[in-house]
PDB file of C-alpha atoms in Angstrom:
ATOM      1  CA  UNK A   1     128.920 -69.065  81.293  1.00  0.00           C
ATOM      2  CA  UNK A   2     130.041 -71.998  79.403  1.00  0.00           C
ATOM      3  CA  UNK A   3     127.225 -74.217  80.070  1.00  0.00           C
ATOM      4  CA  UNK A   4     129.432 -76.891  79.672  1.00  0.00           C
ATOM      5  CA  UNK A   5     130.850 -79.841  82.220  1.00  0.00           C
ATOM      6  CA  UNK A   6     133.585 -82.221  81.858  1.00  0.00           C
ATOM      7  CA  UNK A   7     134.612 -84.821  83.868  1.00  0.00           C
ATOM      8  CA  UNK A   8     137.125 -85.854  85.309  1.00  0.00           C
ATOM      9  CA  UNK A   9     139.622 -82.334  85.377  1.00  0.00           C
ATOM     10  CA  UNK A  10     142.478 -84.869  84.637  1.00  0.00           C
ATOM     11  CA  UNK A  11     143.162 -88.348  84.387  1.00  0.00           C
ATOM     12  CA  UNK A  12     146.264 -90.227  84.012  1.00  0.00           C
ATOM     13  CA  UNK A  13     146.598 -93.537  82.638  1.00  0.00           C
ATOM     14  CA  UNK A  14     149.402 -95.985  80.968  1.00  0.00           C
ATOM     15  CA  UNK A  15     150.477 -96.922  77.356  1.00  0.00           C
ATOM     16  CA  UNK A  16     147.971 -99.387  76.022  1.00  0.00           C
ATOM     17  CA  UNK A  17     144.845 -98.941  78.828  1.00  0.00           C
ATOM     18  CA  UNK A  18     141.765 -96.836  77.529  1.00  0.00           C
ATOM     19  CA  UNK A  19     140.574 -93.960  78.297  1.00  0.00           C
ATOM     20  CA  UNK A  20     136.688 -92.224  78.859  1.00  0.00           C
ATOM     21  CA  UNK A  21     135.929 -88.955  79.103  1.00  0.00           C
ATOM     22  CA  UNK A  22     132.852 -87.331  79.668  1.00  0.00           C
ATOM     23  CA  UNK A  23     130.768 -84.237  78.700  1.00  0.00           C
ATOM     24  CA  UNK A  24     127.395 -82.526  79.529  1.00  0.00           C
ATOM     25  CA  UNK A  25     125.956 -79.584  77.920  1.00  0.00           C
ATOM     26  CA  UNK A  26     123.590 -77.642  79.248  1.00  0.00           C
ATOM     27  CA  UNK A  27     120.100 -78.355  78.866  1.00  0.00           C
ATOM     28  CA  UNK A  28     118.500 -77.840  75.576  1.00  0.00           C
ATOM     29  CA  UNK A  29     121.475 -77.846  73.483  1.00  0.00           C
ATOM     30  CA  UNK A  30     121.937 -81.139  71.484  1.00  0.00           C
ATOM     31  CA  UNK A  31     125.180 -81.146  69.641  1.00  0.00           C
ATOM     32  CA  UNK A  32     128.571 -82.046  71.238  1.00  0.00           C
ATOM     33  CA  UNK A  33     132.392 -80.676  69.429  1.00  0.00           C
ATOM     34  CA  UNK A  34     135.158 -82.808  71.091  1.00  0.00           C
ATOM     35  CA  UNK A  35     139.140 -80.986  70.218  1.00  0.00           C
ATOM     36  CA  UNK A  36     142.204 -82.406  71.409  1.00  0.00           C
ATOM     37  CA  UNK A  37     144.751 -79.465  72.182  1.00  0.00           C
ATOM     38  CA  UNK A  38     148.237 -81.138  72.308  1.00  0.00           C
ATOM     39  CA  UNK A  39     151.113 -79.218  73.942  1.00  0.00           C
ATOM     40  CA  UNK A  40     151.726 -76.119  71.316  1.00  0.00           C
ATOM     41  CA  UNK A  41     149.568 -76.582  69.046  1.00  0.00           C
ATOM     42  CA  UNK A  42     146.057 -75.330  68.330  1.00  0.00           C
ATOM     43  CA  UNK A  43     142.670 -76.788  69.018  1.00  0.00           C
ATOM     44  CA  UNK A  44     142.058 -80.227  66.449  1.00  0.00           C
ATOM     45  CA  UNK A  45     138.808 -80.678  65.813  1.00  0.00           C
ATOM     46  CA  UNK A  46     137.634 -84.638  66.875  1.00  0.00           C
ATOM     47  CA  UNK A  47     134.226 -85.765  66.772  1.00  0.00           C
ATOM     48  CA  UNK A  48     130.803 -83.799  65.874  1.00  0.00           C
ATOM     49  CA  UNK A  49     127.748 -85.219  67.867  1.00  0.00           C
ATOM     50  CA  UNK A  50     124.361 -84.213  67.195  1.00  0.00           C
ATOM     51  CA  UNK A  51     121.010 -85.870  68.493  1.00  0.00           C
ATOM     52  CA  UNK A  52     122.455 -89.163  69.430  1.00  0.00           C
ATOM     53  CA  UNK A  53     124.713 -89.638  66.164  1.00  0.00           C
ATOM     54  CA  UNK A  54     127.886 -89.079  65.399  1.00  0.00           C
ATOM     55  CA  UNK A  55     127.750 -86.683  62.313  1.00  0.00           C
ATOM     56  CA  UNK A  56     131.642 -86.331  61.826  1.00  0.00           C
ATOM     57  CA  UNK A  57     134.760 -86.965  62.662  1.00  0.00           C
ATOM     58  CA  UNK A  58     138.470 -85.505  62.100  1.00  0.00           C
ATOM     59  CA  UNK A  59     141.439 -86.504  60.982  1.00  0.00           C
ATOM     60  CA  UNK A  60     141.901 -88.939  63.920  1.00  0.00           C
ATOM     61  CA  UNK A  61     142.619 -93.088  64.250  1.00  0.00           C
ATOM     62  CA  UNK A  62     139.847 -94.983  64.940  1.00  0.00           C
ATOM     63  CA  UNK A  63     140.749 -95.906  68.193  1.00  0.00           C
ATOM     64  CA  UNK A  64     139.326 -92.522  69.152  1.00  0.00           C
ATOM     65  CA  UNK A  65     135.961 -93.016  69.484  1.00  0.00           C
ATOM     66  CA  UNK A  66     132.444 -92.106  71.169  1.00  0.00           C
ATOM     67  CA  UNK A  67     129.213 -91.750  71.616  1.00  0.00           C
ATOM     68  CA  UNK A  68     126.043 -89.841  72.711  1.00  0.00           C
ATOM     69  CA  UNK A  69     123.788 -90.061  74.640  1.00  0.00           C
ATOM     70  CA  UNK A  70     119.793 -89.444  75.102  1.00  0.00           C
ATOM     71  CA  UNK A  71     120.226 -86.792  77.238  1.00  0.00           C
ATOM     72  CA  UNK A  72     122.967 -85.355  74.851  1.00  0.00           C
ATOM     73  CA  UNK A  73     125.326 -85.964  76.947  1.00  0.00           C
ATOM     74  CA  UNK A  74     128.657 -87.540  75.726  1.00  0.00           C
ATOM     75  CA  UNK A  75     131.766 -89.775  75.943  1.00  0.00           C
ATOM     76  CA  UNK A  76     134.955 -89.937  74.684  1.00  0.00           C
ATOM     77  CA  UNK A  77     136.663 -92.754  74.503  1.00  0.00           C
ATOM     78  CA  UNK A  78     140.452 -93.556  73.179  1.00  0.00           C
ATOM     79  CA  UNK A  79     141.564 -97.002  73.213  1.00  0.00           C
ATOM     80  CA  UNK A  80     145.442 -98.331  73.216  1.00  0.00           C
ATOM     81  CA  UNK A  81     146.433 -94.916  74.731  1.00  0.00           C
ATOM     82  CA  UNK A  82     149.547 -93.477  73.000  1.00  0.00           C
ATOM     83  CA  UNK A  83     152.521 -91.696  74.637  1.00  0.00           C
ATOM     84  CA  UNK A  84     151.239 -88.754  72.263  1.00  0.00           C
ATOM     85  CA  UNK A  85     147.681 -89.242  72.979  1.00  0.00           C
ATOM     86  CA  UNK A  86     148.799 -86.463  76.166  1.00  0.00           C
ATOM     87  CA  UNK A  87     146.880 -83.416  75.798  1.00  0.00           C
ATOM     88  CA  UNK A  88     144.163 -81.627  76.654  1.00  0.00           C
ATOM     89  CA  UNK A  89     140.400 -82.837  75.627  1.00  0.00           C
ATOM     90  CA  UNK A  90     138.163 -80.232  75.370  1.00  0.00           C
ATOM     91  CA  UNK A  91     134.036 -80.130  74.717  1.00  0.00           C
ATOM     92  CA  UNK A  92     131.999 -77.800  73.243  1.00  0.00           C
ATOM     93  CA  UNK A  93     128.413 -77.134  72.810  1.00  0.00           C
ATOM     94  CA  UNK A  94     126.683 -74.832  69.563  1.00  0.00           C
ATOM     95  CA  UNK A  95     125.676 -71.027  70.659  1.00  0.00           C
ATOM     96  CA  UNK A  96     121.886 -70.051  70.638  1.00  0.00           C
ATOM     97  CA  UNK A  97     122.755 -66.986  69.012  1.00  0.00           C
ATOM     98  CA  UNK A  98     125.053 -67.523  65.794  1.00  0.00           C
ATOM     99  CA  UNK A  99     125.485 -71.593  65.342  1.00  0.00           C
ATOM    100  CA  UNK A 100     129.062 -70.844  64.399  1.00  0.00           C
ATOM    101  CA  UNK A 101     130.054 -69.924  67.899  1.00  0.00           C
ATOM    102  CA  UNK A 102     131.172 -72.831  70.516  1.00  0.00           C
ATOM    103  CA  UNK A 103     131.446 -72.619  73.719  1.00  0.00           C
ATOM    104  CA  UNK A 104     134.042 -74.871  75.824  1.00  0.00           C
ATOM    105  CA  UNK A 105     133.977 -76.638  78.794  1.00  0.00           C
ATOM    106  CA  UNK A 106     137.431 -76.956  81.587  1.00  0.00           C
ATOM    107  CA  UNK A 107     138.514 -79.887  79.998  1.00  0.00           C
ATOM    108  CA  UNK A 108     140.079 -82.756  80.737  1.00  0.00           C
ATOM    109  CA  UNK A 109     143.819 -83.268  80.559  1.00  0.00           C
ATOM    110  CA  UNK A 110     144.869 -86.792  79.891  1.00  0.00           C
ATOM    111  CA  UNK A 111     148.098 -87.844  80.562  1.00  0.00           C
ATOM    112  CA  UNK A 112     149.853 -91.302  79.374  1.00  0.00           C
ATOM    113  CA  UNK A 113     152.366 -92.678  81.285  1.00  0.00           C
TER     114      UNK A 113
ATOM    115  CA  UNK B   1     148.585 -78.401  55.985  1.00  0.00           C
ATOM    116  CA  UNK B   2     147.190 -75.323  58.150  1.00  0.00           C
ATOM    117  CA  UNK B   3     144.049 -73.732  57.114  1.00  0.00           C
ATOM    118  CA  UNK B   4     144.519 -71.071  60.011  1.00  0.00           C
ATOM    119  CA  UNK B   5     148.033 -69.058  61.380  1.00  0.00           C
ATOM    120  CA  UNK B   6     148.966 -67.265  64.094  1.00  0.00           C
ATOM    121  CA  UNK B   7     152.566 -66.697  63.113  1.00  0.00           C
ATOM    122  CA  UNK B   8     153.755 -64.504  65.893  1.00  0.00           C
ATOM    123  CA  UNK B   9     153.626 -67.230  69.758  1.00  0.00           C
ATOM    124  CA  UNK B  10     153.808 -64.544  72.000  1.00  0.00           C
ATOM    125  CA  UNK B  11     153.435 -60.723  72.141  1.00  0.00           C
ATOM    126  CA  UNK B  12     154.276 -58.856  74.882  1.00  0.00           C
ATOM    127  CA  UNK B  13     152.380 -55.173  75.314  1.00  0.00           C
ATOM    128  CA  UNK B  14     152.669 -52.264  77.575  1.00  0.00           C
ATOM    129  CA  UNK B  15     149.753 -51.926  79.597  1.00  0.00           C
ATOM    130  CA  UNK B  16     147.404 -49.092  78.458  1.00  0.00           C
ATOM    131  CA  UNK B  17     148.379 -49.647  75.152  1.00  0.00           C
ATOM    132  CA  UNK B  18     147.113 -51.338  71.768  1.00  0.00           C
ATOM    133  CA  UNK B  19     147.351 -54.769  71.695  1.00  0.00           C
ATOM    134  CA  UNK B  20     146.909 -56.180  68.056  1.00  0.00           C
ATOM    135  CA  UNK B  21     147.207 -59.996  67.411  1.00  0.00           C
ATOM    136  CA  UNK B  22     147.006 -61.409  63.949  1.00  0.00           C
ATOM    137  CA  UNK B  23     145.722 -64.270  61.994  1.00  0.00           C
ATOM    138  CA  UNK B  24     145.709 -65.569  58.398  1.00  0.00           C
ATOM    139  CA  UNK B  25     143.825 -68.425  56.717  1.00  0.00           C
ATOM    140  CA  UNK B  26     144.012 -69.920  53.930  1.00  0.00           C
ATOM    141  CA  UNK B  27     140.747 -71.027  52.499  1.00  0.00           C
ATOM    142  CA  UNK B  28     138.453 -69.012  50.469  1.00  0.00           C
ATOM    143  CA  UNK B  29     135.497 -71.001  51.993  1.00  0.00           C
ATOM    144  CA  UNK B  30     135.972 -69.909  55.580  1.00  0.00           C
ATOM    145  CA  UNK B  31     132.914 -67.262  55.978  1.00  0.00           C
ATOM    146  CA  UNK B  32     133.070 -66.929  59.624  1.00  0.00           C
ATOM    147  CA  UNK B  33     136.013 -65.744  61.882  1.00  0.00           C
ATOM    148  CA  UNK B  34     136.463 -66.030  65.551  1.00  0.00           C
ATOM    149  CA  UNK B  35     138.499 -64.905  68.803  1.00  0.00           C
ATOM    150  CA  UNK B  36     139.069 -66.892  71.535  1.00  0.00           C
ATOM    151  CA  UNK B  37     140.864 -66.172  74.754  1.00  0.00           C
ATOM    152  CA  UNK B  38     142.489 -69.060  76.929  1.00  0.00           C
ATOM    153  CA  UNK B  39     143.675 -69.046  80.372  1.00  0.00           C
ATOM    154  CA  UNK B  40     145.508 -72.274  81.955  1.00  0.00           C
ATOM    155  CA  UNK B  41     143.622 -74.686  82.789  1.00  0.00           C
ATOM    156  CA  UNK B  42     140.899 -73.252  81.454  1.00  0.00           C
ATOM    157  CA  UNK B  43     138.528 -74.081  78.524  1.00  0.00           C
ATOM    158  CA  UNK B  44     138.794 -71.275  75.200  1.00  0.00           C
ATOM    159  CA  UNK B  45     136.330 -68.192  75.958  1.00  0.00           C
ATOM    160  CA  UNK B  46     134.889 -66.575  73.245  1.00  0.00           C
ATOM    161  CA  UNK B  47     135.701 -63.179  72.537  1.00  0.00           C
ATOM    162  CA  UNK B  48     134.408 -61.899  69.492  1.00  0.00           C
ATOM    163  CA  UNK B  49     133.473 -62.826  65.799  1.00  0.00           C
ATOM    164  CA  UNK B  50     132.974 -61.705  62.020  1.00  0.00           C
ATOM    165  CA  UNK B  51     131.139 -62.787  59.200  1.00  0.00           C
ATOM    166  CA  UNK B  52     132.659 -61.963  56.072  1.00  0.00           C
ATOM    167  CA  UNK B  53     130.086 -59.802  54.716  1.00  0.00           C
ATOM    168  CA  UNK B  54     131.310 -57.027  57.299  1.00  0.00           C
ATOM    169  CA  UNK B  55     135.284 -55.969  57.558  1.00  0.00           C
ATOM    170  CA  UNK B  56     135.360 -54.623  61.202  1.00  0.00           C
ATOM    171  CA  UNK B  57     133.255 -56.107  64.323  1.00  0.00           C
ATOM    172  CA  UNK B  58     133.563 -54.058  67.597  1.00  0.00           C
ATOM    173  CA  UNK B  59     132.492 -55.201  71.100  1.00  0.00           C
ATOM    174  CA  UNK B  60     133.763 -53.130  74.299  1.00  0.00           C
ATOM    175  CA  UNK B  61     137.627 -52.717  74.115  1.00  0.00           C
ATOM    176  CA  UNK B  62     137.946 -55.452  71.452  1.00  0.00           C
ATOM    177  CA  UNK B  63     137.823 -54.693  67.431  1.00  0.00           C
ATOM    178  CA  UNK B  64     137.985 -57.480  64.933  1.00  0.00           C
ATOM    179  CA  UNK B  65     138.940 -56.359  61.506  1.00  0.00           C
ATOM    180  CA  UNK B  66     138.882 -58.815  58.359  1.00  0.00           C
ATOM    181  CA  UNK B  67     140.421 -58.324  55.231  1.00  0.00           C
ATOM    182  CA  UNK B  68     139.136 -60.272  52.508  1.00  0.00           C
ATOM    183  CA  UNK B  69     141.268 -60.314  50.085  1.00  0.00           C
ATOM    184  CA  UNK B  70     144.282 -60.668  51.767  1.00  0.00           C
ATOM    185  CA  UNK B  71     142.934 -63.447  53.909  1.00  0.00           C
ATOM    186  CA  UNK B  72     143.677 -61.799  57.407  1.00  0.00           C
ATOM    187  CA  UNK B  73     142.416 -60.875  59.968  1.00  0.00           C
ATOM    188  CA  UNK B  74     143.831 -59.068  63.116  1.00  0.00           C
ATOM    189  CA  UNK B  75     142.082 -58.378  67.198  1.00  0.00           C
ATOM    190  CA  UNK B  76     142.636 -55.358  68.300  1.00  0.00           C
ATOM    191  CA  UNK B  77     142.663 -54.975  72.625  1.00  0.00           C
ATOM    192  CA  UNK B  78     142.252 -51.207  73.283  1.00  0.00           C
ATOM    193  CA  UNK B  79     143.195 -50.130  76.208  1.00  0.00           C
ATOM    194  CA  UNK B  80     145.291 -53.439  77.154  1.00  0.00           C
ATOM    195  CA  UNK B  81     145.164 -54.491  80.845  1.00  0.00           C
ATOM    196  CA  UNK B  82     146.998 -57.010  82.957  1.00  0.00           C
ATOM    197  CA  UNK B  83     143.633 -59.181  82.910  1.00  0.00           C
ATOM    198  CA  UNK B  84     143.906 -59.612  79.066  1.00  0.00           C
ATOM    199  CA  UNK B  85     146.986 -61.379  79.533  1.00  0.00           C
ATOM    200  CA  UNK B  86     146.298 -64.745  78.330  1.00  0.00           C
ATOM    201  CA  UNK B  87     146.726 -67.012  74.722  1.00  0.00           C
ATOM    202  CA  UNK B  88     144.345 -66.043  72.003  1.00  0.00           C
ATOM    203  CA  UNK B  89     143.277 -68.420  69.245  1.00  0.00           C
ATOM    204  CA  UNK B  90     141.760 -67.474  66.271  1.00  0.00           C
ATOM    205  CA  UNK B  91     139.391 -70.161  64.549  1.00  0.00           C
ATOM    206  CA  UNK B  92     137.566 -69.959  60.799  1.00  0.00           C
ATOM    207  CA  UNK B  93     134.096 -71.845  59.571  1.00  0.00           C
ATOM    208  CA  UNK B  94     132.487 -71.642  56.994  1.00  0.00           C
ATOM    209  CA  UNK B  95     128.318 -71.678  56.536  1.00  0.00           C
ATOM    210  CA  UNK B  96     128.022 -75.390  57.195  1.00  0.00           C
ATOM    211  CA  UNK B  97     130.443 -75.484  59.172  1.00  0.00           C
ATOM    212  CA  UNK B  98     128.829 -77.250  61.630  1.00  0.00           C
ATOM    213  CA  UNK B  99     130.222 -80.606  60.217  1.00  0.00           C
ATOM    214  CA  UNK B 100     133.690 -80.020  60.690  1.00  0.00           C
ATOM    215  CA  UNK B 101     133.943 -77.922  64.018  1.00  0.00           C
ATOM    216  CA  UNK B 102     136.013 -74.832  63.729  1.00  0.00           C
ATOM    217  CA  UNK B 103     139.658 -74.474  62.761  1.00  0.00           C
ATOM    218  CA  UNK B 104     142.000 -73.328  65.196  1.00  0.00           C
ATOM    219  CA  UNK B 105     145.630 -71.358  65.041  1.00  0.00           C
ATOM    220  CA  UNK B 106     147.689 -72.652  67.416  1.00  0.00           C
ATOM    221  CA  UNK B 107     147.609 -69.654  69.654  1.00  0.00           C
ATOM    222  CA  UNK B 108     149.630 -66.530  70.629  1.00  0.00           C
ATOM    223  CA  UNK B 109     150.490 -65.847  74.111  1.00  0.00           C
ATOM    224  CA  UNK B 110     149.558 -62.090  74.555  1.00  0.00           C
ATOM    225  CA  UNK B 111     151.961 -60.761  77.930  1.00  0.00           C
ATOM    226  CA  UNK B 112     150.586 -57.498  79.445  1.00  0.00           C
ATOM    227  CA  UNK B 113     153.176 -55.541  81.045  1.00  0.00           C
ATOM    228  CA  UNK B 114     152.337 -53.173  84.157  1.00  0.00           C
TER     229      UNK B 114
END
């Protein structure tokens, strides 16, 4: 079990509007991995979120942004969507066991119109 | 600049028989290696992993070997079976790595034949 929820399973939206995604991890666990898997390629790591701060980000424009929250639950937000902003946004929380391991949520697939 | 390949997209295996997917990497910091199995439309489940201070890692039907100091490592399925049929990323991180997430591969497709 993931122990991890996103919201919504897809969206769809047009070139320029902004998008929010959402992600709750299971209770107890306080940091929050958002990856953007475009088609074919691998997993890119976005944003790191630990106890209400952002602790680092990837190689990603600013307009890809977010925040958490105090229930460690999180949001993803990408502004003046991009044709190539299409792709699949994926959450992750830390493992108990060996911090190194993630474990994903369903995702969300975002598609720009 | 990829830290982390999967050269070979898709691999297509008899079932009952050895499936072995590989993976190289490219930076000497990466201490920590990692399987993960993908279904569509479904988020990356994770297989199996190895720390660097150990070469092989084995967990049911799935072995993880590591070599060091050629910078691969490889998954070996044994027996495969039409269930395992699925892409497979590989992802590296290093000690404190929790700053930077993991790095993935970009995947291979693993087909199980009956």
């Amino acid at each position: 079990e993931a122990g991890v929820t996103q919201s919504p399973t897809h969206l769809i939206k047009t070139r320029g509007q902004q998008a929010t995604l959402r992600c709750s991890p299971i209770s107890g666990h306080t940091s929050v991995y958002w990856y953007q898997q475009a088609l074919g390629l691998g997993l890119q790591f976005l944003l790191w979120y630990d106890e209400g701060e952002e602790r680092n980000r990837g190689n990603f424009p600013p307009r890809f942004s977010g925040r958490q929250f105090p229930n460690y639950s999180s949001e993803l937000n990408v502004n003046a969507l991009e044709l190539e902003d299409s792709a699949l946004y994926l959450c992750a929380r830390k493992g108990q066991e060996a911090k190194n391991i993630q474990y994903f949520g369903a995702g969300t697939r975002l598609s720009v119109l | 600049d990829q830290q982390v390949k999967q050269n070979s997209p898709s691999l297509s295996v008899q079932e009952g028989r050895i499936s072995i997917l590989n993976c190289d990497y490219t930076n000497s910091m990466f201490d920590y290696f990692l399987w993960y199995k993908k279904y569509p439309a479904e988020g990356p489940t994770f297989l199996i992993s190895i720390s660097s201070i150990k070469d092989k890692n084995e967990d049911g039907r799935f072995t993880v070997f590591l070599n060091k100091s050629a910078k691969h490592l490889s998954l070996h399925i044994v027996p495969s079976q039409p269930g395992d049929s699925a892409v497979y990323f590989c992802a590296a991180s290093w000690e404190g790595g929790g700053a930077d997430g993991l790095t993935f591969g970009k995947g291979t497709h693993l087909i199980i034949q009956p």
